Coordinates of C-alpha atoms and ligand atoms in Angstrom, one line a residue:
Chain A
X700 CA -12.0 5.5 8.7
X701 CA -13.5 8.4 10.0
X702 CA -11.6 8.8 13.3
X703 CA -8.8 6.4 14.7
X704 CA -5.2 6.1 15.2
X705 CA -2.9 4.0 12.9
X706 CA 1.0 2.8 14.2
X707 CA 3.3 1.8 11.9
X708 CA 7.3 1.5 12.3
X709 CA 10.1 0.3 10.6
X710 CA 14.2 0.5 10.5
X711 CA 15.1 3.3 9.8
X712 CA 16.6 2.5 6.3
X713 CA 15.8 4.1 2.7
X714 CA 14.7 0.8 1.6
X715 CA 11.2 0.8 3.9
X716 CA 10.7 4.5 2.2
X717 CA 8.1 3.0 -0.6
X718 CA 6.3 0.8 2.1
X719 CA 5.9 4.1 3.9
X720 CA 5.0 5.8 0.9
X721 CA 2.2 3.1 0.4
X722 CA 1.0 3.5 3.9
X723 CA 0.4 7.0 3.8
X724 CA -0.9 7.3 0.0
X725 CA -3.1 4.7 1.4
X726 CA -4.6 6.0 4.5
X727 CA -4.6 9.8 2.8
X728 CA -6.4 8.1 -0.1
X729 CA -9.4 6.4 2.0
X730 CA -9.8 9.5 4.3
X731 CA -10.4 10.9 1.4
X732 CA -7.9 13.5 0.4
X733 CA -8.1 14.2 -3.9
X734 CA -5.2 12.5 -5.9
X735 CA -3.5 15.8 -5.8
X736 CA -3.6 16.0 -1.9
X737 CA -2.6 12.6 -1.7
X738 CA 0.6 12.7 -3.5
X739 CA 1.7 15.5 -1.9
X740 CA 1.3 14.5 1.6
X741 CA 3.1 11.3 0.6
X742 CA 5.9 13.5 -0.5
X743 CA 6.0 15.2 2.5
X744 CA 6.1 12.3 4.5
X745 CA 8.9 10.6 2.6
X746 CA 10.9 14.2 2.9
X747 CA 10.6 14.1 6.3
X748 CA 11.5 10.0 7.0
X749 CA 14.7 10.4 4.6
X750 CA 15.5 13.3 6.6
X751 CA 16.1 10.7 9.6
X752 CA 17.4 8.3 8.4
X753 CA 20.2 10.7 6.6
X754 CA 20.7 13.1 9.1
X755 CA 19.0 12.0 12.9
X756 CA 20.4 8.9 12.7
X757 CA 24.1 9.7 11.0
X758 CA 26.7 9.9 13.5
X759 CA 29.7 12.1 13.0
X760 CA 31.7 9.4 12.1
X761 CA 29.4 8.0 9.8
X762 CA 29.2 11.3 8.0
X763 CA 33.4 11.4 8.1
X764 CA 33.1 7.7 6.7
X765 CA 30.8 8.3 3.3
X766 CA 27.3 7.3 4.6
X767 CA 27.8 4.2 6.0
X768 CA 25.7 2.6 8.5
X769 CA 26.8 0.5 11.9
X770 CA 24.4 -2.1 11.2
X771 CA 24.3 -3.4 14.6
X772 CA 22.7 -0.2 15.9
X773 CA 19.9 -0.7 13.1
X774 CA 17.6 -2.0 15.6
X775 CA 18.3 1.2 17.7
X776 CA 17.3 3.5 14.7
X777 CA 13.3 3.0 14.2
X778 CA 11.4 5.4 12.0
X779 CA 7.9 5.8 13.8
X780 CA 5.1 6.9 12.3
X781 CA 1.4 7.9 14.6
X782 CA -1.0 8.9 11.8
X783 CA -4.3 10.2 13.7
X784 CA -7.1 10.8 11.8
X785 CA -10.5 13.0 12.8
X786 CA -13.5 14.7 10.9
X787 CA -10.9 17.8 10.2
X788 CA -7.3 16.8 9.7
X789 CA -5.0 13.9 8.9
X790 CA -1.8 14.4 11.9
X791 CA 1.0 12.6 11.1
X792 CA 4.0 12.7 13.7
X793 CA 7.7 11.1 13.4
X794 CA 9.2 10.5 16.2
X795 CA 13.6 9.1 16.1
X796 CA 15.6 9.2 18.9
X797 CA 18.6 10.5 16.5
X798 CA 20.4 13.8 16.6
X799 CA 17.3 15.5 16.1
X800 CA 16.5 19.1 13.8
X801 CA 13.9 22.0 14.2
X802 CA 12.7 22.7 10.8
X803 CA 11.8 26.0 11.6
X804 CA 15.7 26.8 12.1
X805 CA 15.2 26.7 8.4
X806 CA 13.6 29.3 6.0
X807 CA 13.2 27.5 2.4
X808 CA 13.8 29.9 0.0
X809 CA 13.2 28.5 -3.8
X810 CA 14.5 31.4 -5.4
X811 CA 17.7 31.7 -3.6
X812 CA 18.6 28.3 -3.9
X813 CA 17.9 28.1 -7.7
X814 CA 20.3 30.9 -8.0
X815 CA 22.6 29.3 -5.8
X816 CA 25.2 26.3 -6.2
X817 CA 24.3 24.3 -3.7
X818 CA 22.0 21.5 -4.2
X819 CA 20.6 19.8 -0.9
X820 CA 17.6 21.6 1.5
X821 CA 14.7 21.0 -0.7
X822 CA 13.2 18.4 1.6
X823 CA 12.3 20.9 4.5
X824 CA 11.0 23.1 1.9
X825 CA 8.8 20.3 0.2
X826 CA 7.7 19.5 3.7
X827 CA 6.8 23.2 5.0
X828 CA 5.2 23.9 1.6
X829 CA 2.8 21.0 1.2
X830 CA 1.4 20.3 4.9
X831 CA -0.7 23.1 6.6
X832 CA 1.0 22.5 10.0
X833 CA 4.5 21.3 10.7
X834 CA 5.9 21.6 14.3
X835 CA 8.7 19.7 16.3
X836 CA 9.6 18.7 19.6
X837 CA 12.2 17.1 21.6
X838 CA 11.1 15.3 24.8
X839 CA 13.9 13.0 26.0
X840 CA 11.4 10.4 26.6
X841 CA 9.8 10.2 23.3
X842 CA 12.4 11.5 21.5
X843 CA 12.6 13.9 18.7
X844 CA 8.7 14.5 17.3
X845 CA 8.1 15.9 14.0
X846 CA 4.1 16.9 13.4
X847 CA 2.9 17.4 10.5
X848 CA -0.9 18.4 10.1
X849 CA -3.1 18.3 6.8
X850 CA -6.9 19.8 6.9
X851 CA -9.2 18.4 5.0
X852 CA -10.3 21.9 3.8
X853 CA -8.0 24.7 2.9
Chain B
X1183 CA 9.8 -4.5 -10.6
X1184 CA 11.0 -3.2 -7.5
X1185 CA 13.1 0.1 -7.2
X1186 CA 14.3 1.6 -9.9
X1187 CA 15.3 0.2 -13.7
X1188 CA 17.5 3.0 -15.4
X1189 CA 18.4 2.7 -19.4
X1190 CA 19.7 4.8 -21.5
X1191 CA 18.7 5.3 -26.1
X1192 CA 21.1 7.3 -27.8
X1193 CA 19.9 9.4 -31.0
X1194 CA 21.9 10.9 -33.6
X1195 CA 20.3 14.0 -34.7
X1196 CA 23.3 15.3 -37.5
X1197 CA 23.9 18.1 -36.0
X1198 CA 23.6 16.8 -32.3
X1199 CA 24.2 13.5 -30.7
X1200 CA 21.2 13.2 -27.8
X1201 CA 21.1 10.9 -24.4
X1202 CA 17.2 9.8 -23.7
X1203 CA 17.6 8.4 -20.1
X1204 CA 14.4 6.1 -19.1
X1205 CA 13.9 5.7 -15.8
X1206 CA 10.8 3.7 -14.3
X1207 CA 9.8 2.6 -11.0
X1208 CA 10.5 5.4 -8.4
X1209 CA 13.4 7.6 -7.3
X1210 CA 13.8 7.9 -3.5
X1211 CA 16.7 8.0 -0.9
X1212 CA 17.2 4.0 -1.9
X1213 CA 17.3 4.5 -5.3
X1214 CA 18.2 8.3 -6.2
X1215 CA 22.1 7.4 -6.7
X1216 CA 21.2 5.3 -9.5
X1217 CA 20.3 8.6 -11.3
X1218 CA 23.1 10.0 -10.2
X1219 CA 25.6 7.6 -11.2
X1220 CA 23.8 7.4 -14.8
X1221 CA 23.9 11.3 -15.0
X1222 CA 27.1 11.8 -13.9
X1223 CA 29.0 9.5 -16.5
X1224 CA 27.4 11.0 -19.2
X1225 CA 27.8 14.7 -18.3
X1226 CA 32.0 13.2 -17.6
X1227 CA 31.7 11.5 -21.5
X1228 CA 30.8 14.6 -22.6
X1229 CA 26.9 14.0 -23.3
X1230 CA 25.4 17.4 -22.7
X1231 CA 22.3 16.9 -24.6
X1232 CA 19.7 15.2 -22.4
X1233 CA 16.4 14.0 -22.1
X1234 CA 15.1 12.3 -19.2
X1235 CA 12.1 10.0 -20.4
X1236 CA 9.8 9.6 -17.0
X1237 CA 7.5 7.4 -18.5
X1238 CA 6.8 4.6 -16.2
X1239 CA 7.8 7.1 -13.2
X1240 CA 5.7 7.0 -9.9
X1241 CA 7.5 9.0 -7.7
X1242 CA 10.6 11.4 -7.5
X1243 CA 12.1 13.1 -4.2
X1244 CA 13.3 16.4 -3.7
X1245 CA 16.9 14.9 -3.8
X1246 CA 16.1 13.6 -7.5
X1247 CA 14.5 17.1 -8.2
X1248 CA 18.0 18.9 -6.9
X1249 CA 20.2 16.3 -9.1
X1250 CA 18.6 17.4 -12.0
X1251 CA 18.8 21.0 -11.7
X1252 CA 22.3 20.7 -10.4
X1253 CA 23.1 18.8 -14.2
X1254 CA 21.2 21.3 -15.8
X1255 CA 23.8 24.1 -14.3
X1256 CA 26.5 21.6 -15.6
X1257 CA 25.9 21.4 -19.3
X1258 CA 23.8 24.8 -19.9
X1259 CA 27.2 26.5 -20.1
X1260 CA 28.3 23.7 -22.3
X1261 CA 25.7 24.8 -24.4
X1262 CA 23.5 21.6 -24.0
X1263 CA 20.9 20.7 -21.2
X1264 CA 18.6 18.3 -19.6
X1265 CA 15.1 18.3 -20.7
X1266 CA 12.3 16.0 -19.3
X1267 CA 9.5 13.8 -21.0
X1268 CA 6.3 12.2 -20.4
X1269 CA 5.9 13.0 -17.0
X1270 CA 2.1 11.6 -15.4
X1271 CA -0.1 13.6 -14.3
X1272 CA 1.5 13.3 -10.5
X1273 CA 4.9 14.1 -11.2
X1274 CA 3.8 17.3 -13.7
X1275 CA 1.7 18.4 -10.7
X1276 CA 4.6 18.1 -8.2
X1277 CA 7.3 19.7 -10.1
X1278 CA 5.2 22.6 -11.0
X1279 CA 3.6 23.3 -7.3
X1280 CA 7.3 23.5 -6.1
X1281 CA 8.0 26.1 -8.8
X1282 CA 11.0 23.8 -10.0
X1283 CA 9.2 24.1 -14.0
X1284 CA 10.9 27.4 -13.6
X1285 CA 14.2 25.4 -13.9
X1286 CA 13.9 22.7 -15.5
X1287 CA 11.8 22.2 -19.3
X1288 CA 9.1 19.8 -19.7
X1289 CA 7.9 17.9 -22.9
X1290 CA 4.9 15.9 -23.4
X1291 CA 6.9 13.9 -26.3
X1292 CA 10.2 12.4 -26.4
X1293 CA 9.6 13.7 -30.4
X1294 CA 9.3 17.4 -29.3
X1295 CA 12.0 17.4 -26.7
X1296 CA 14.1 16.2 -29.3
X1297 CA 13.4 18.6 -31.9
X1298 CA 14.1 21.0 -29.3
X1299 CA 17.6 20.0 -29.5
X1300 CA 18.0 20.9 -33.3
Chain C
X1392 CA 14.8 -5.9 2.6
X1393 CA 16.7 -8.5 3.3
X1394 CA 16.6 -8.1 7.1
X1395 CA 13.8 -6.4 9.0
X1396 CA 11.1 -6.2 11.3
X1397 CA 7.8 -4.1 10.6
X1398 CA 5.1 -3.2 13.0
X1399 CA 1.6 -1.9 12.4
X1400 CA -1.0 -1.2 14.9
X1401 CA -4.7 0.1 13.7
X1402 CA -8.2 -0.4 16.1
X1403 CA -9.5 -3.4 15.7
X1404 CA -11.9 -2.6 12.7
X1405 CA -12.8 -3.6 9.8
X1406 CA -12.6 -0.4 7.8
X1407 CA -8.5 -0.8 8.6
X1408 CA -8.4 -4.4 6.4
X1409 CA -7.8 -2.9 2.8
X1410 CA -5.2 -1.0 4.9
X1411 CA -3.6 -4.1 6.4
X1412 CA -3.7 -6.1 3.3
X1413 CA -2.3 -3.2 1.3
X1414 CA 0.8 -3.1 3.8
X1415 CA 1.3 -7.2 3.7
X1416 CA 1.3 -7.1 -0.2
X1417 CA 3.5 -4.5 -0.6
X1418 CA 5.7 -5.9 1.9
X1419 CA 5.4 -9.8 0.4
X1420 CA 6.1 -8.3 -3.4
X1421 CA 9.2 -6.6 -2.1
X1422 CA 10.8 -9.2 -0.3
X1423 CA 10.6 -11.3 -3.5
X1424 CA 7.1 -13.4 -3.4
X1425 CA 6.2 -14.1 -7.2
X1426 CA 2.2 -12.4 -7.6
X1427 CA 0.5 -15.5 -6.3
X1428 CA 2.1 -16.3 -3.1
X1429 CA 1.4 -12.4 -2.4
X1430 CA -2.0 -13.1 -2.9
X1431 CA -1.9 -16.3 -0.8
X1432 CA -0.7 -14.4 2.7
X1433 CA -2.5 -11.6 1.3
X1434 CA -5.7 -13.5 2.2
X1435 CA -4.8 -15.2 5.1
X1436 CA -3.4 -12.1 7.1
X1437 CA -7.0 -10.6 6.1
X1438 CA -8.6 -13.6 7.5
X1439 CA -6.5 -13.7 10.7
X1440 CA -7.5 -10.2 11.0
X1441 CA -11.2 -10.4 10.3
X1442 CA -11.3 -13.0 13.2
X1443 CA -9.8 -11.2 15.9
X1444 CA -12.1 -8.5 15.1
X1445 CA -15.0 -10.4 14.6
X1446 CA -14.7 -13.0 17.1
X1447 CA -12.0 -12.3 19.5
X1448 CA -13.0 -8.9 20.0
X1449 CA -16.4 -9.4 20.2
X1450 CA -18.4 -9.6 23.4
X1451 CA -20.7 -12.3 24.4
X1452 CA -23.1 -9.4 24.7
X1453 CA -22.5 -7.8 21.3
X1454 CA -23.0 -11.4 19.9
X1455 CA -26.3 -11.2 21.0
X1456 CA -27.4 -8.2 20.4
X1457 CA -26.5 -7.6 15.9
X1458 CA -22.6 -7.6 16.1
X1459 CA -22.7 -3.7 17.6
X1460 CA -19.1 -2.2 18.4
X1461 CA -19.3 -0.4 21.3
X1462 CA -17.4 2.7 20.2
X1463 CA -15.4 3.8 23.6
X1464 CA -13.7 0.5 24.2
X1465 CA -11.9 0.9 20.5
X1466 CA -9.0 1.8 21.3
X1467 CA -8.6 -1.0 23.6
X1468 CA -9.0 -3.0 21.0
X1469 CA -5.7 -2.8 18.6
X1470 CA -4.7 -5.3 16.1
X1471 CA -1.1 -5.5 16.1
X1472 CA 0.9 -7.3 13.2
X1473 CA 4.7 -7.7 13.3
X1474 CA 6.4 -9.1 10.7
X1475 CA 9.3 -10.3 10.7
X1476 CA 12.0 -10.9 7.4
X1477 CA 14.9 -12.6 7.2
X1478 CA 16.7 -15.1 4.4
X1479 CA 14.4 -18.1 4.2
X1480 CA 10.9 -16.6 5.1
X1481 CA 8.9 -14.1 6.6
X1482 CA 6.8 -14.6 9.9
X1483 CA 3.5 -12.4 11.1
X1484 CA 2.2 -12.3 14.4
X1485 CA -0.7 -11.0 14.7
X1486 CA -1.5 -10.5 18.3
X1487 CA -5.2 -9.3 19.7
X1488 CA -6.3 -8.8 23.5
X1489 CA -10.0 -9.9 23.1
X1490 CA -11.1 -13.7 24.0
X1491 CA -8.5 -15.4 21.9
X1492 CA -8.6 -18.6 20.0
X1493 CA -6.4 -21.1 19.0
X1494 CA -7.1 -22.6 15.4
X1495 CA -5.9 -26.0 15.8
X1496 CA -8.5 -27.0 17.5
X1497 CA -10.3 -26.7 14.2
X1498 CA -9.7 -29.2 11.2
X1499 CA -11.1 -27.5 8.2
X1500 CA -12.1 -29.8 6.0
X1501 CA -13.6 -28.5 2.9
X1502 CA -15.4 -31.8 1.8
X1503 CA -17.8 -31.9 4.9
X1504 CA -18.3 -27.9 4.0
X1505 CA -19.4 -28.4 1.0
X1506 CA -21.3 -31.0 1.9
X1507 CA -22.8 -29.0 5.1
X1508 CA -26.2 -26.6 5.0
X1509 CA -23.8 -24.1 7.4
X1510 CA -21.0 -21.3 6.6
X1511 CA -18.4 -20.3 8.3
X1512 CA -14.8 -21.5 9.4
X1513 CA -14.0 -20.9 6.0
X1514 CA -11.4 -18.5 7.4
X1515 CA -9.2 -21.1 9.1
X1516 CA -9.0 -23.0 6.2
X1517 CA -7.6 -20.4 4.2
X1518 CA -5.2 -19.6 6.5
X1519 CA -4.1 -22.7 7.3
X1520 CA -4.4 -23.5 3.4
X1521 CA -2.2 -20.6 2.6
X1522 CA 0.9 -20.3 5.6
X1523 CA 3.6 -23.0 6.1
X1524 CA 2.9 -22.9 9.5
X1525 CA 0.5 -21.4 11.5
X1526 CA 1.0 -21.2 16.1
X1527 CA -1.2 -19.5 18.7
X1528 CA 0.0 -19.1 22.0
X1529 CA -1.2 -17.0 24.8
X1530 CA 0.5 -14.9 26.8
X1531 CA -0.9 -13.1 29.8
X1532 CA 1.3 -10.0 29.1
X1533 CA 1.3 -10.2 25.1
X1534 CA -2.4 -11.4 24.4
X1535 CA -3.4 -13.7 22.1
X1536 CA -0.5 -14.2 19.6
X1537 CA -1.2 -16.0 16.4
X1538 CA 1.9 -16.7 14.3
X1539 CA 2.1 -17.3 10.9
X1540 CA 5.1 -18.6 8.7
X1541 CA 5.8 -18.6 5.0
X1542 CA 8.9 -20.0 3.6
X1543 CA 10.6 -18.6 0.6
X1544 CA 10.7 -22.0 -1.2
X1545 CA 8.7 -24.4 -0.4
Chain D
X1412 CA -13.9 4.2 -5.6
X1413 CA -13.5 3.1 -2.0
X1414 CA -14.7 -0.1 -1.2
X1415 CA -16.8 -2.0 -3.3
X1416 CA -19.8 -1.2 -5.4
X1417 CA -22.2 -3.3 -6.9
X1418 CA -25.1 -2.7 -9.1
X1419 CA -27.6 -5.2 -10.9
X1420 CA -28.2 -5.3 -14.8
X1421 CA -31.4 -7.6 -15.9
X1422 CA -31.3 -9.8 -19.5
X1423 CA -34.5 -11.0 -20.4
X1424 CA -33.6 -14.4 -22.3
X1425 CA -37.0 -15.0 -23.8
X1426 CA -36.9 -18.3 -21.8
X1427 CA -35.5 -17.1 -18.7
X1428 CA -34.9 -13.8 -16.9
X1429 CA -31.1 -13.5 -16.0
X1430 CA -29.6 -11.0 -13.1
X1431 CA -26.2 -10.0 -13.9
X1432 CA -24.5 -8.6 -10.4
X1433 CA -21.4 -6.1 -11.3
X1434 CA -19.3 -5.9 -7.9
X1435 CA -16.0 -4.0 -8.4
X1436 CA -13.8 -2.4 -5.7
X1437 CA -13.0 -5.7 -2.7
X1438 CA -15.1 -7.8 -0.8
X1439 CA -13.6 -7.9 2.9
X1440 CA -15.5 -8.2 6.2
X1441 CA -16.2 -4.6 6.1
X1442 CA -17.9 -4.5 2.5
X1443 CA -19.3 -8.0 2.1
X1444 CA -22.8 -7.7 3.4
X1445 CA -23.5 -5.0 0.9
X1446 CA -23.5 -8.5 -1.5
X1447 CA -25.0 -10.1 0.8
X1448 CA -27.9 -7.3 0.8
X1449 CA -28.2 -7.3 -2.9
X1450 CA -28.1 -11.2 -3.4
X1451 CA -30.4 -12.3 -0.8
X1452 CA -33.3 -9.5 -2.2
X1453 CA -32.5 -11.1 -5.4
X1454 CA -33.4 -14.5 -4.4
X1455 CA -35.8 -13.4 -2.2
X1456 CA -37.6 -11.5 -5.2
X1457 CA -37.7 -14.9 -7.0
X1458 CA -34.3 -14.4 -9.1
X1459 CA -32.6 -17.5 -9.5
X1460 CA -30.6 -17.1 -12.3
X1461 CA -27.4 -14.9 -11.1
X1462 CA -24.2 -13.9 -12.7
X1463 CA -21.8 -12.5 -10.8
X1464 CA -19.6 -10.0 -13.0
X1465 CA -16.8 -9.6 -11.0
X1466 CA -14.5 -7.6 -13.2
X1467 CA -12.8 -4.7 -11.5
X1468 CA -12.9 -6.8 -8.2
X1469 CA -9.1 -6.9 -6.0
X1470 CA -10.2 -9.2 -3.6
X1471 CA -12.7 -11.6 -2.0
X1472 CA -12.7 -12.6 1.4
X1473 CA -13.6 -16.4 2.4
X1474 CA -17.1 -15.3 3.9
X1475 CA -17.9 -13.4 0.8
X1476 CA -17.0 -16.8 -0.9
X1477 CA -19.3 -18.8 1.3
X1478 CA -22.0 -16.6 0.5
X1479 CA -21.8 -17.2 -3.1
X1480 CA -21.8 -21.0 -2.0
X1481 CA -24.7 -20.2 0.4
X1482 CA -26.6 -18.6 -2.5
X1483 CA -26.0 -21.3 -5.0
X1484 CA -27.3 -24.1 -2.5
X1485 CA -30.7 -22.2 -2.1
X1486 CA -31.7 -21.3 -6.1
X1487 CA -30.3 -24.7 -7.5
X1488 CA -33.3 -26.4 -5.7
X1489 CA -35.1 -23.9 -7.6
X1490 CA -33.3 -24.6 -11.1
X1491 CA -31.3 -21.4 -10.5
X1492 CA -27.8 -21.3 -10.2
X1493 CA -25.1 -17.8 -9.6
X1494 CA -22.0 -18.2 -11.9
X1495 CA -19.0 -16.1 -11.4
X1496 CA -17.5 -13.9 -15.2
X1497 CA -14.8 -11.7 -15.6
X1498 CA -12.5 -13.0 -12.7
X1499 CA -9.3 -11.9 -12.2
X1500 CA -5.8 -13.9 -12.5
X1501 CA -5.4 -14.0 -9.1
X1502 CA -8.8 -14.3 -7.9
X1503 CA -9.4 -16.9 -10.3
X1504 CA -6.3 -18.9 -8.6
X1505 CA -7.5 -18.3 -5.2
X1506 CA -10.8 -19.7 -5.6
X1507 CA -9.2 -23.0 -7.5
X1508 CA -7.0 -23.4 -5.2
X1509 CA -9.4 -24.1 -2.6
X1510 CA -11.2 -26.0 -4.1
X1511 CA -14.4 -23.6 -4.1
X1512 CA -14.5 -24.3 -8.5
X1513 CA -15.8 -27.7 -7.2
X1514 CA -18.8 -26.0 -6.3
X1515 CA -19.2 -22.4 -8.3
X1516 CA -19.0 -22.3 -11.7
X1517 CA -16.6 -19.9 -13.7
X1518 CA -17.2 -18.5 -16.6
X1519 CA -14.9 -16.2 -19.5
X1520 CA -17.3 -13.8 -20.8
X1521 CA -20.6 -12.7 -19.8
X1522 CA -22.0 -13.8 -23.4
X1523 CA -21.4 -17.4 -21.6
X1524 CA -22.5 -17.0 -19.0
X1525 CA -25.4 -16.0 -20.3
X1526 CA -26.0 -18.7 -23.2
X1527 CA -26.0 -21.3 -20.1
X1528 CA -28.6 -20.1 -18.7
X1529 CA -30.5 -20.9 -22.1
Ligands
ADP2168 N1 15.5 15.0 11.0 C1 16.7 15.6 10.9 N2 17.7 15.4 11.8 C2 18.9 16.0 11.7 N3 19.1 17.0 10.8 C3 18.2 17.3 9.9 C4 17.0 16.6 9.9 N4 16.2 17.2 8.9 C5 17.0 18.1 8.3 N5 18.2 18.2 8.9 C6 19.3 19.1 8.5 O1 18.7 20.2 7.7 C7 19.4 20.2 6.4 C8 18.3 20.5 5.4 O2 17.4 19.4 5.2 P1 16.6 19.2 3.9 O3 15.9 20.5 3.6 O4 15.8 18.0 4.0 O5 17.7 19.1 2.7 P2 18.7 17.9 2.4 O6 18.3 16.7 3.1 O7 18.7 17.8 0.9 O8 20.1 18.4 2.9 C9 20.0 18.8 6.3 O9 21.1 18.9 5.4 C10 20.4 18.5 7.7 O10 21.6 19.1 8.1
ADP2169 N1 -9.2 -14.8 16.7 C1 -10.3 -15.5 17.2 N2 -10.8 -15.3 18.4 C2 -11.9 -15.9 18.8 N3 -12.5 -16.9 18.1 C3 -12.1 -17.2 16.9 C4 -11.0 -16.5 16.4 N4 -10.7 -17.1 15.1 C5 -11.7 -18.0 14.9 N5 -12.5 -18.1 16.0 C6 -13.6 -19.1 16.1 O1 -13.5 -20.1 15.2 C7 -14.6 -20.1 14.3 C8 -14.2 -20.4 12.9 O2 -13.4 -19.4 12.4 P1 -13.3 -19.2 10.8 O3 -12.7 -20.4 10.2 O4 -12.5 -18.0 10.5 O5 -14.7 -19.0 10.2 P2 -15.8 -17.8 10.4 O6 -15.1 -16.6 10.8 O7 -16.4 -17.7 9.0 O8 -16.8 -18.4 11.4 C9 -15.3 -18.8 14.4 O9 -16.6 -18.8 14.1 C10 -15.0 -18.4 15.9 O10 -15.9 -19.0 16.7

C-alpha cells in the first residue's frame, strides 16, 4: 500500500462515523503511521465528517426544528471520502454538497475557549491541530472539498 | 457491543456521596448524548462529585471533550467536580495533545480519584 | 444501521484485502450478525475479491508470463463493493471491469477435491458455501457484477 | 505486525524430527505464498513432520487452505503429515464447516501435537 487511491462513501449519518473511524485507523495503520499518528488522524477525520453531517447538511429549518433529519433527502446527503496515499503523505479529502464552511474563517483558540462559556468549536481546532495540511474548496460541480494532508515525517 | 453502554456505581464516602460513571465502547456524534443525558441528571439531582471511569473507552470526540469541561464549570462552583479514570493509553495521549489536561483531572485509579474527593 | 448503502472502491490489489475485509466485518458486526456469520461473509467477500484480481483482472499475457501486474493499467483496474442494508439482509456487489466470470458454471464439490491431485476453485465453494445467494450478471456499462445475498435469519 | 509472519521452531523427538511452523498476522492472497515459501523448502528439505502453530492467526484464505491440503497429500506418502495447533474460535469453525477437518488434522496444544508424531 505504498501508492493508490481508496473510495469509500456512506450517508451522511452519525451512525456510519465508527465504520469511518475503522477505515481510516485502518489505512493510517498499514501505511504505516505509529499508534499515536494513527489515532489522531482518525480523530481528525471523524471531526471533520460530524462536521457535515451537523452543520453542511442541516437546513435552517432543521436547525429551528431540534436536529431532525428529512430522511427522504438522506440519499442526497453522502459523506465522501478520497484517501490518496504516496511515498510522502496520506491526503484525505471530504467532499458534501451541503451548506458548505471554510475552516480557515475559524482561528481555534484553546485558551479563550476554556475561559469562555461556550462549549462547541473544538472540532475545527482538533482538525487544524492534528493534520499538517488542511484546505477547502467549493467547486459547484464537486461540491464543498475539505483536504486534509498528513506527512509521514514531521 | 455496539455504541455506547453507560452505567453508573454510587459510593458513600461519610463525608461525601460520589457518582463513578462507566462508560465503554465509544463516544461520537451517534452516541455522545448518551453522556449527556447521564451527566445532566445527575448534576440536576444534585450529584456534584464525579468520576468518570473510561475503562473499556476506545474513542471520545471533541463534542464529548467539551461536555465534560462544560460539567466541570457546573459543579466546581458547587464545590464538587468531575474527575476521570483509567483512561488507555489513546485517550491519555489525546486529551493531553489538545491541552484539555489543563481542564480537566486525570487518575490512573478509580481508588485515587476517590480519595481525592475526601 | 438499519437502512443504508456503503461504497468502497480501492485498485484491484491484493495489498487492499485486509482492508476490504476489515470494512465488511465491521459493517456485518454492526448490522447485528452474531461473530460467526461475520466470519462467514467475511471470507467470501475476500474470496470474491481475490478472484477478480487474480483472475478477472489478469491478462492472458500476465498468465503466462509469473502473474506480473503491469503497474500503469492499476487504476483501471478498481474493485468496487456496494453494500446494501436493509431489514431482512444485506446484499454486496462486487463489480470488476477485467474478463469477468460467472460462478455457476462451476459446481464445487468438495468430495471430488479432496479426492483430486489439483487445487484451486476452492474459492467458489466458499462463497457459495457461505452467501444465501450468490448472481453474476454482466453489464456492458457496469462490468462484471457479482451479487451476493445474506439473509438475517436463515 | 502487518501481514503475516511466520517462523520455524525444530523438536528433535529422539524418534523423529518435528517442524513446528508459527504463522501469526492473516493469510490472504497477498501473504499466502510466504507459507507457501516456507512449507514447500520444508518438504523439499526432507521435513515431513509439520505443525502448523497458528496462534495469533485472523484469517486464512481458501488457497492458503488448499495448500495445507496440498502439503499433507505430498509427506503422508512419505509417513509425514502437517497438523494444525492453536486455532482460533472462528478459524476453527470455518475450516469445519467446510469440511476441510475431513482431511487436516486439529490439534489443542502443541504438546499434542507433538506426542502424535511419536
Ligand atoms: N462542514 C461544515 N459545514 C457547515 N458549517 C460548518 C462545518 N464545519 C464547521 N461549521 C461551522 O463552524 C462551527 C465550528 O465548528 P466546530 O469547530 O467543529 O465546532 P462544533 O461542531 O462543536 O460547533 C460550527 O458550529 C458550524 O457553524
Ligand atoms: N472473477 C473472476 N473472473 C474471472 N475468472 C474467474 C473469476 N472467479 C473465478 N474465476 C475462474 O474460476 C476458477 C475457480 O475459481 P475459485 O473457485 O475461486 O478457485 P481458484 O481461485 O483457487 O482457482 C478460477 O481458477 C478462474 O479460472
Amino acid at each position: 500500500m505504498v501508492e493508490g487511491k481508496i473510495f469509500l462513501k456512506t450517508p451522511g449519518e452519525t451512525v456510519y462515523l465508527a465504520l469511518i473511524r475503522k477505515v481510516i485507523a485502518e489505512i493510517a495503520k498499514r501505511v504505516g503511521f505509529p499508534e499515536e499518528e494513527v489515532a489522531r488522524i482518525e480523530m481528525a477525520v471523524d471531526e471533520a465528517c460530524t462536521n457535515v453531517i451537523e452543520h453542511s447538511y442541516r437546513t435552517e429549518d432543521e436547525m429551528g426544528t431540534g436536529y431532525e433529519w428529512r430522511r427522504e433527502d438522506e440519499v442526497d446527503r453522502p459523506v465522501e471520502l478520497r484517501v490518496k496515499i504516496n511515498r510522502e503523505k496520506i491526503s484525505i479529502s471530504l467532499t458534501d454538497r451541503g451548506r458548505g464552511f471554510d475552516p480557515s474563517q475559524v482561528e481555534p483558540d484553546l485558551e479563550k475557549y476554556l475561559a469562555s462559556v461556550s462549549m462547541g468549536s473544538l472540532g475545527i481546532y482538533v482538525i487544524k491541530t492534528f493534520m499538517d495540511e488542511v484546505r477547502y474548496s467549493h467547486e459547484p460541480a464537486a461540491g464543498n472539498v475539505l483536504r486534509m494532508v498528513k506527512y509521514f515525517k514531521t | 457491543m455496539i455504541g455506547c453502554e453507560i452505567s453508573t456505581r454510587t459510593f458513600d464516602l461519610g463525608t461525601r456521596i460520589v457518582q463513578v460513571v462507566d462508560v465503554s465502547g465509544f463516544l461520537d456524534a451517534h452516541t455522545s448524548s448518551q453522556l449527556e443525558n447521564t451527566l445532566n441528571s445527575l448534576v440536576e439531582a444534585g450529584d456534584y462529585n464525579l468520576i468518570l471511569d473510561l475503562k473499556g473507552l476506545d474513542y471520545i470526540n471533541s463534542a464529548s471533550l467539551g461536555l465534560l469541561m462544560g460539567i466541570a464549570k457546573r459543579v466546581r462552583p458547587q464545590g464538587g467536580d468531575i474527575r476521570l479514570v483509567n483512561l488507555s493509553e489513546k485517550i491519555n495521549k489525546i486529551i493531553s495533545v489538545l491541552g484539555f489536561s489543563k481542564v480537566l483531572k486525570l487518575f490512573d485509579q478509580t481508588k485515587e480519584a476517590l480519595t481525592s474527593f475526601k
